[in-house]
Amino acid sequence: MISKRYNIKNWTRQNLREWFKKNEKNHSSLKSFRADQVFNWLYQKRAESFDQMLNIGQGTREMLEDHFYISSLKVADNLKSRDGSIKFRILLDDGNSIESVFLPHKNHNTICVSSQAGCAMGCDFCMTAKMGLIRNLDPSEIINQIFTVVKELPEEKKIRNIVFMGMGEPFHNYNNLMQALEILTDEHGFNYSHRRITVSTSGLLPKIRRFGLEKIKANLAVSLNGVTDEVRTKLMPVNKAYNLEKLIKVCSEFPLESRKRITFEYILIRDLTDSLQDAKSLIRLLHGLKFKINLIPYNSTPGGKYNAPSPEQSRMFQKYLLDHQIIAPLRISKGQDIQGACGQLVVGNIQ
Ligand code: SAH
Ligand code: SF4
């Protein structure tokens, strides 16, 4: 028995193959295709112990057991909204917790997942920002969130979309995010289509560039929220380092596969971002890009200094965009009554 065992869900199939290859010399029964089988057991059959992996010889199973363990997470509690969305608080091994939200739609359920416990980006309108960054999630924690939520749902509530719009800035935890995406999209793993995964960023430009070059072509969403540097910097400190001009340039160079477009998230805040002049500037700013805009009426948060727009103003703003042939769904905020809507995810005490 070796002293430290590895969390096997932090390993990609390629990592595991290499491990099997390296160990092959001493254990002739271990072949790299074992990695495919192990992946199948872990992610398709959701095995919780190596003993369950019946088509793998006992010797190999024992060796796996000596070197690895299979992690899982537990739901600490959940809150059900009147609109059917459910916010799960999930306990991490070190006592911290994160939140994931199940968002039902008629025929395409979505899970909104966290990439970090807390967030370091300090956006002025966001509850998660008030926690500061506690820590990055490792790949297994990102994946286990989804497992844990799916396990709690009735069979028919299949997840169609995975969106990284929960707690944290995914590109601040880039390597772990990419490793999780590799496992999620692996045909022997979760076998999830990259088309159904969206990563939302506040605009870390070097990482947007790098993301564009990855072989996993997940969708990109960018939190825009302001149409002038003045307003955007007030709302999102990241704009000081990466202003609108630089952001738009990087977005215009982002390689899009056919059919795809960048999603820009735009919060409507009363008297700050919700005027028709802002709508006009928004169109001018994004001119030439292939995009859609998700309009999110500001969700007021306890102690928050901003106000939600009136429903009429939100609709007028949307109509202006629609009249200019822009795809602009107005996100009817789900889970408001359970503080499970955008920017309301927060765990623990806020100073
Ligand atoms: N950190 C990433 C992803 C998580 S935030 C990002 O910022 O893109 C997900 C979305 O929620 C972002 O578009 C953000 O602008 C929005 N959001 C945060 N707080 C909000 C609030 N109080 N009301 C409405 N939307 C909010
Ligand atoms: Fe972090 Fe996104 Fe909230 Fe900004 S909006 S503080 S980046 S979670």
Coordinates of C-alpha atoms and ligand atoms in Angstrom, one line a residue:
M1 CA 0.0 0.0 0.0
I2 CA 1.5 3.4 -1.0
S3 CA 1.0 6.3 1.3
K4 CA -0.7 8.8 -1.0
R5 CA -3.5 7.9 -3.3
Y6 CA -4.5 10.0 -6.2
N7 CA -8.0 11.3 -7.0
I8 CA -8.6 9.4 -10.2
K9 CA -11.2 11.9 -11.4
N10 CA -8.5 14.5 -11.7
W11 CA -6.9 12.4 -14.4
T12 CA -7.7 12.6 -18.1
R13 CA -7.9 9.3 -20.1
Q14 CA -4.6 10.2 -21.7
N15 CA -3.0 10.6 -18.2
L16 CA -4.4 7.3 -17.2
R17 CA -3.2 5.6 -20.4
E18 CA 0.3 6.8 -19.8
W19 CA 0.1 5.6 -16.2
F20 CA -1.0 2.2 -17.4
K21 CA 1.8 2.1 -20.0
K22 CA 4.4 3.0 -17.4
N23 CA 3.2 0.3 -15.1
E24 CA 2.9 -2.3 -17.8
K25 CA 6.5 -3.4 -17.5
N26 CA 5.9 -4.7 -14.0
H27 CA 2.4 -5.8 -14.6
S28 CA 2.0 -7.4 -18.0
S29 CA -1.8 -7.6 -17.6
L30 CA -2.1 -3.8 -17.6
K31 CA -2.7 -2.5 -21.1
S32 CA -3.4 1.1 -22.1
F33 CA -6.9 0.2 -23.2
R34 CA -7.6 -0.4 -19.6
A35 CA -7.8 3.4 -19.3
D36 CA -10.8 3.3 -21.7
Q37 CA -12.5 0.7 -19.6
V38 CA -11.8 2.5 -16.3
F39 CA -13.3 5.7 -17.9
N40 CA -16.4 3.8 -18.9
W41 CA -16.9 2.6 -15.4
L42 CA -16.3 5.9 -13.8
Y43 CA -18.3 8.2 -16.0
Q44 CA -20.8 6.1 -17.9
K45 CA -21.6 3.5 -15.3
R46 CA -20.8 5.9 -12.4
A47 CA -18.9 3.2 -10.5
E48 CA -18.2 4.2 -6.9
S49 CA -15.6 1.6 -6.2
F50 CA -12.9 -0.3 -8.2
D51 CA -14.6 -3.6 -7.0
Q52 CA -17.5 -2.8 -9.3
M53 CA -15.3 -2.8 -12.4
L54 CA -16.0 -6.4 -13.1
N55 CA -14.3 -6.8 -16.6
I56 CA -11.0 -5.7 -15.1
G57 CA -8.9 -8.4 -13.5
Q58 CA -8.7 -8.6 -9.8
G59 CA -4.9 -7.9 -9.7
T60 CA -5.4 -4.7 -11.7
R61 CA -8.3 -3.6 -9.6
E62 CA -6.2 -4.1 -6.5
M63 CA -3.4 -2.0 -8.0
L64 CA -5.9 0.7 -8.9
E65 CA -7.1 0.6 -5.4
D66 CA -3.5 1.0 -4.1
H67 CA -2.8 4.1 -6.2
F68 CA -6.2 5.9 -6.6
Y69 CA -9.4 6.6 -4.9
I70 CA -12.8 7.6 -6.4
S71 CA -14.0 10.9 -5.1
S72 CA -17.6 12.1 -4.8
L73 CA -19.4 15.1 -3.3
K74 CA -22.5 15.4 -1.2
V75 CA -25.4 17.8 -1.3
A76 CA -25.5 19.9 1.9
D77 CA -28.9 21.3 1.2
N78 CA -31.1 22.4 -1.6
L79 CA -33.7 25.1 -2.2
K80 CA -36.5 24.6 -4.7
S81 CA -37.9 27.7 -6.5
R82 CA -41.5 28.2 -7.4
D83 CA -40.4 28.2 -11.1
G84 CA -38.9 24.7 -10.8
S85 CA -35.2 25.6 -10.5
I86 CA -33.3 24.1 -7.7
K87 CA -30.2 25.5 -6.0
F88 CA -27.9 22.9 -4.6
R89 CA -25.3 23.7 -2.0
I90 CA -22.6 21.1 -2.4
L91 CA -20.1 20.3 0.3
L92 CA -16.4 20.1 -0.6
D93 CA -14.0 17.8 1.3
D94 CA -12.2 20.7 3.1
G95 CA -15.5 22.0 4.5
N96 CA -16.0 24.8 1.9
S97 CA -19.1 24.7 -0.2
I98 CA -20.2 25.7 -3.7
E99 CA -23.5 26.1 -5.4
S100 CA -24.9 24.6 -8.6
V101 CA -28.3 25.4 -10.0
F102 CA -30.6 23.2 -12.0
L103 CA -32.7 25.3 -14.4
P104 CA -35.6 23.5 -16.1
H105 CA -36.9 24.5 -19.5
K106 CA -39.7 22.8 -21.5
N107 CA -37.3 20.6 -23.4
H108 CA -33.8 21.6 -22.5
N109 CA -32.7 21.5 -18.9
T110 CA -29.6 23.4 -18.0
I111 CA -27.2 23.0 -15.1
C112 CA -25.2 26.1 -14.0
V113 CA -22.0 25.1 -12.4
S114 CA -19.2 26.7 -10.4
S115 CA -15.6 26.8 -11.3
Q116 CA -14.3 28.3 -8.0
A117 CA -15.3 28.7 -4.4
G118 CA -15.9 32.5 -4.4
C119 CA -14.4 34.8 -7.0
A120 CA -11.5 37.2 -7.2
M121 CA -12.8 39.5 -9.9
G122 CA -14.7 41.9 -7.6
C123 CA -17.6 42.8 -9.9
D124 CA -19.6 45.5 -8.1
F125 CA -23.1 43.9 -8.8
C126 CA -22.3 40.3 -8.0
M127 CA -22.8 38.5 -4.7
T128 CA -20.1 35.9 -5.3
A129 CA -17.6 38.8 -5.5
K130 CA -18.3 39.6 -1.9
M131 CA -16.9 36.2 -0.8
G132 CA -13.5 36.9 -2.4
L133 CA -11.7 34.0 -3.8
I134 CA -11.6 31.0 -1.5
R135 CA -10.0 28.6 -3.9
N136 CA -10.1 27.0 -7.3
L137 CA -12.0 23.8 -7.8
D138 CA -10.1 20.8 -9.1
P139 CA -11.3 19.0 -12.2
S140 CA -12.9 16.2 -10.1
E141 CA -14.9 18.8 -8.1
I142 CA -16.2 20.4 -11.3
I143 CA -17.3 17.1 -12.7
N144 CA -18.7 15.7 -9.4
Q145 CA -21.0 18.7 -9.1
I146 CA -22.8 17.6 -12.2
F147 CA -22.9 14.0 -11.0
T148 CA -24.2 15.0 -7.7
V149 CA -27.0 17.2 -9.1
V150 CA -28.0 14.6 -11.7
K151 CA -28.2 11.9 -9.0
E152 CA -30.7 14.0 -7.1
L153 CA -33.0 14.6 -10.1
P154 CA -35.8 12.4 -11.3
E155 CA -34.8 10.2 -14.3
E156 CA -36.7 12.2 -16.9
K157 CA -34.9 15.5 -16.0
K158 CA -32.0 15.0 -18.3
I159 CA -29.4 17.8 -18.5
R160 CA -29.0 19.2 -22.0
N161 CA -26.8 22.3 -21.4
I162 CA -23.9 22.8 -19.0
V163 CA -23.1 26.5 -18.4
F164 CA -20.2 27.8 -16.4
M165 CA -22.1 30.7 -14.9
G166 CA -22.1 29.7 -11.3
M167 CA -19.6 30.9 -8.8
G168 CA -16.2 32.0 -10.0
E169 CA -14.3 33.1 -13.1
P170 CA -13.7 29.9 -15.1
F171 CA -10.7 31.4 -16.9
H172 CA -9.0 32.1 -13.6
N173 CA -8.9 28.4 -13.1
Y174 CA -8.0 27.6 -16.7
N175 CA -6.1 24.3 -16.5
N176 CA -8.6 22.6 -14.2
L177 CA -11.5 23.9 -16.3
M178 CA -9.9 22.5 -19.5
Q179 CA -9.1 19.2 -17.8
A180 CA -12.7 18.9 -16.7
L181 CA -14.0 19.8 -20.2
E182 CA -11.7 17.0 -21.6
I183 CA -13.3 14.4 -19.3
L184 CA -16.8 15.7 -19.9
T185 CA -16.5 15.5 -23.6
D186 CA -14.4 12.3 -23.8
E187 CA -16.3 9.6 -25.7
H188 CA -15.3 7.1 -23.0
G189 CA -16.0 9.6 -20.3
F190 CA -19.2 11.7 -19.9
N191 CA -19.4 11.8 -23.7
Y192 CA -21.0 15.2 -23.6
S193 CA -21.2 17.4 -26.7
H194 CA -19.0 20.5 -26.6
R195 CA -21.8 22.3 -28.4
R196 CA -23.9 22.1 -25.3
I197 CA -21.2 23.5 -23.0
T198 CA -20.8 27.3 -22.5
V199 CA -18.0 28.9 -20.6
S200 CA -18.8 32.5 -19.4
T201 CA -15.9 34.9 -18.6
S202 CA -15.7 38.4 -17.4
G203 CA -13.1 39.0 -20.1
L204 CA -9.7 37.7 -19.3
L205 CA -8.3 38.3 -22.8
P206 CA -5.2 36.1 -22.8
K207 CA -7.4 33.2 -21.8
I208 CA -10.1 33.9 -24.4
R209 CA -7.3 33.8 -27.0
R210 CA -6.0 30.5 -25.7
F211 CA -9.5 29.0 -25.4
G212 CA -10.0 29.8 -29.1
L213 CA -7.1 27.5 -29.9
E214 CA -8.2 24.5 -27.9
K215 CA -9.5 21.4 -29.6
I216 CA -12.6 21.3 -27.4
K217 CA -14.8 23.9 -29.1
A218 CA -17.1 24.8 -26.2
N219 CA -19.2 28.0 -26.6
L220 CA -17.9 31.3 -25.3
A221 CA -20.0 33.8 -23.4
V222 CA -18.6 37.2 -22.3
S223 CA -20.0 39.3 -19.6
L224 CA -20.1 42.7 -21.2
N225 CA -22.5 44.6 -18.9
G226 CA -21.4 48.1 -20.0
V227 CA -21.0 49.9 -23.3
T228 CA -18.5 52.5 -22.2
D229 CA -15.2 52.1 -20.4
E230 CA -16.5 54.4 -17.7
V231 CA -19.5 52.3 -16.9
R232 CA -17.8 48.9 -17.4
T233 CA -14.9 49.8 -15.2
K234 CA -17.3 50.9 -12.5
L235 CA -19.1 47.6 -12.7
M236 CA -16.2 45.3 -13.5
P237 CA -12.6 46.1 -12.3
V238 CA -11.3 43.7 -15.0
N239 CA -12.0 46.4 -17.5
K240 CA -9.1 48.4 -16.3
A241 CA -6.6 45.8 -17.5
Y242 CA -8.7 44.7 -20.6
N243 CA -10.8 47.6 -21.8
L244 CA -13.7 47.5 -24.3
E245 CA -11.5 48.1 -27.4
K246 CA -9.1 45.3 -26.5
L247 CA -12.0 43.0 -25.6
I248 CA -13.9 43.6 -28.9
K249 CA -10.7 43.0 -30.9
V250 CA -10.0 39.7 -29.2
C251 CA -13.6 38.7 -29.7
S252 CA -13.4 39.6 -33.4
E253 CA -10.4 37.3 -33.7
F254 CA -12.0 34.4 -31.8
P255 CA -12.3 31.4 -34.2
L256 CA -16.0 30.4 -34.4
E257 CA -17.1 27.2 -36.0
S258 CA -20.0 27.5 -38.4
R259 CA -23.3 28.0 -36.7
K260 CA -21.7 29.4 -33.6
R261 CA -21.6 32.9 -32.2
I262 CA -20.3 34.5 -29.1
T263 CA -22.9 35.2 -26.4
F264 CA -22.6 38.6 -24.7
E265 CA -24.3 38.8 -21.4
Y266 CA -25.6 42.3 -20.6
I267 CA -27.1 43.2 -17.3
L268 CA -29.8 45.8 -17.4
I269 CA -29.4 48.1 -14.4
R270 CA -31.9 50.9 -13.9
D271 CA -30.6 54.3 -15.0
L272 CA -27.1 52.9 -15.6
T273 CA -27.2 50.4 -18.5
D274 CA -30.8 50.3 -19.6
S275 CA -31.4 53.3 -21.8
L276 CA -32.2 53.2 -25.5
Q277 CA -29.0 55.2 -26.0
D278 CA -27.1 52.2 -24.4
A279 CA -28.9 49.8 -26.7
K280 CA -27.8 51.9 -29.7
S281 CA -24.2 52.0 -28.4
L282 CA -24.3 48.3 -27.8
I283 CA -25.2 47.6 -31.5
R284 CA -22.4 49.9 -32.6
L285 CA -19.9 48.3 -30.3
L286 CA -20.6 44.8 -31.5
H287 CA -21.0 45.7 -35.2
G288 CA -19.2 43.1 -37.4
L289 CA -19.1 40.3 -34.8
K290 CA -21.2 37.1 -34.9
F291 CA -23.0 37.3 -31.7
K292 CA -26.2 37.2 -29.6
I293 CA -27.0 39.1 -26.5
N294 CA -28.4 37.6 -23.3
L295 CA -30.2 40.4 -21.6
I296 CA -30.3 39.9 -17.8
P297 CA -32.3 42.3 -15.7
Y298 CA -30.3 43.0 -12.6
N299 CA -31.2 40.8 -9.7
S300 CA -31.1 42.8 -6.6
T301 CA -29.0 41.4 -3.9
P302 CA -29.2 42.2 -0.2
G303 CA -27.3 45.4 0.4
G304 CA -26.8 45.9 -3.3
K305 CA -26.5 49.5 -4.5
Y306 CA -28.1 49.1 -7.9
N307 CA -31.7 48.8 -8.9
A308 CA -33.5 46.4 -11.2
P309 CA -34.9 48.0 -14.4
S310 CA -38.7 48.3 -14.8
P311 CA -40.2 45.4 -16.9
E312 CA -41.3 48.0 -19.5
Q313 CA -37.8 49.4 -19.8
S314 CA -36.3 45.9 -20.2
R315 CA -38.8 45.1 -22.9
M316 CA -38.2 48.4 -24.7
F317 CA -34.4 47.7 -24.6
Q318 CA -35.0 44.2 -26.0
K319 CA -37.3 45.5 -28.7
Y320 CA -34.8 48.0 -29.9
L321 CA -32.3 45.2 -30.4
L322 CA -34.8 42.9 -32.0
D323 CA -35.9 45.6 -34.4
H324 CA -32.2 45.8 -35.5
Q325 CA -32.2 42.0 -36.3
I326 CA -30.2 41.1 -33.2
I327 CA -30.8 37.9 -31.3
A328 CA -31.5 39.1 -27.8
P329 CA -33.4 36.9 -25.4
L330 CA -34.5 38.6 -22.3
R331 CA -33.5 36.2 -19.6
I332 CA -36.5 35.8 -17.3
S333 CA -34.6 35.4 -14.2
K334 CA -35.1 32.0 -12.7
G335 CA -34.8 31.1 -9.1
Q336 CA -35.0 34.7 -7.7
D337 CA -37.1 33.6 -4.8
I338 CA -34.2 31.2 -3.7
Q339 CA -31.3 33.6 -4.4
G340 CA -30.3 31.1 -7.2
A341 CA -30.3 33.6 -10.0
C342 CA -27.3 35.1 -11.6
G343 CA -25.0 36.9 -9.2
Q344 CA -26.9 35.6 -6.2
L345 CA -24.7 32.6 -5.5
V346 CA -23.0 33.1 -2.2
V347 CA -22.0 30.8 0.6
G348 CA -20.9 31.6 4.1
N349 CA -20.5 34.9 5.7
I350 CA -19.9 38.1 3.8
Q351 CA -17.9 40.8 5.4
Ligands
SAH1 N1 -17.6 34.8 -13.7 C1 -18.2 34.5 -14.9 C2 -19.4 33.5 -14.9 C3 -20.2 33.6 -13.7 S1 -21.2 35.1 -13.5 C4 -18.7 35.8 -15.6 O1 -18.7 36.8 -15.0 O2 -19.0 35.7 -16.8 C5 -22.6 34.7 -14.6 C6 -23.3 35.9 -15.1 O3 -24.1 36.5 -14.0 C7 -22.5 37.0 -15.6 O4 -22.8 37.4 -16.9 C8 -22.7 38.2 -14.7 O5 -22.6 39.4 -15.4 C9 -24.2 37.9 -14.2 N2 -24.5 38.5 -12.9 C10 -23.7 38.6 -11.8 N3 -24.4 39.2 -10.9 C11 -25.6 39.6 -11.3 C12 -26.7 40.3 -10.8 N4 -26.8 40.7 -9.6 N5 -27.8 40.4 -11.6 C13 -27.8 39.9 -12.9 N6 -26.8 39.3 -13.4 C14 -25.7 39.1 -12.7
SF4_2 FE1 -16.8 36.7 -10.5 FE2 -18.5 36.6 -12.6 FE3 -19.3 37.5 -10.3 FE4 -17.6 39.0 -11.7 S1 -19.8 38.4 -12.3 S2 -17.4 38.6 -9.5 S3 -16.4 37.4 -12.6 S4 -18.6 35.5 -10.7

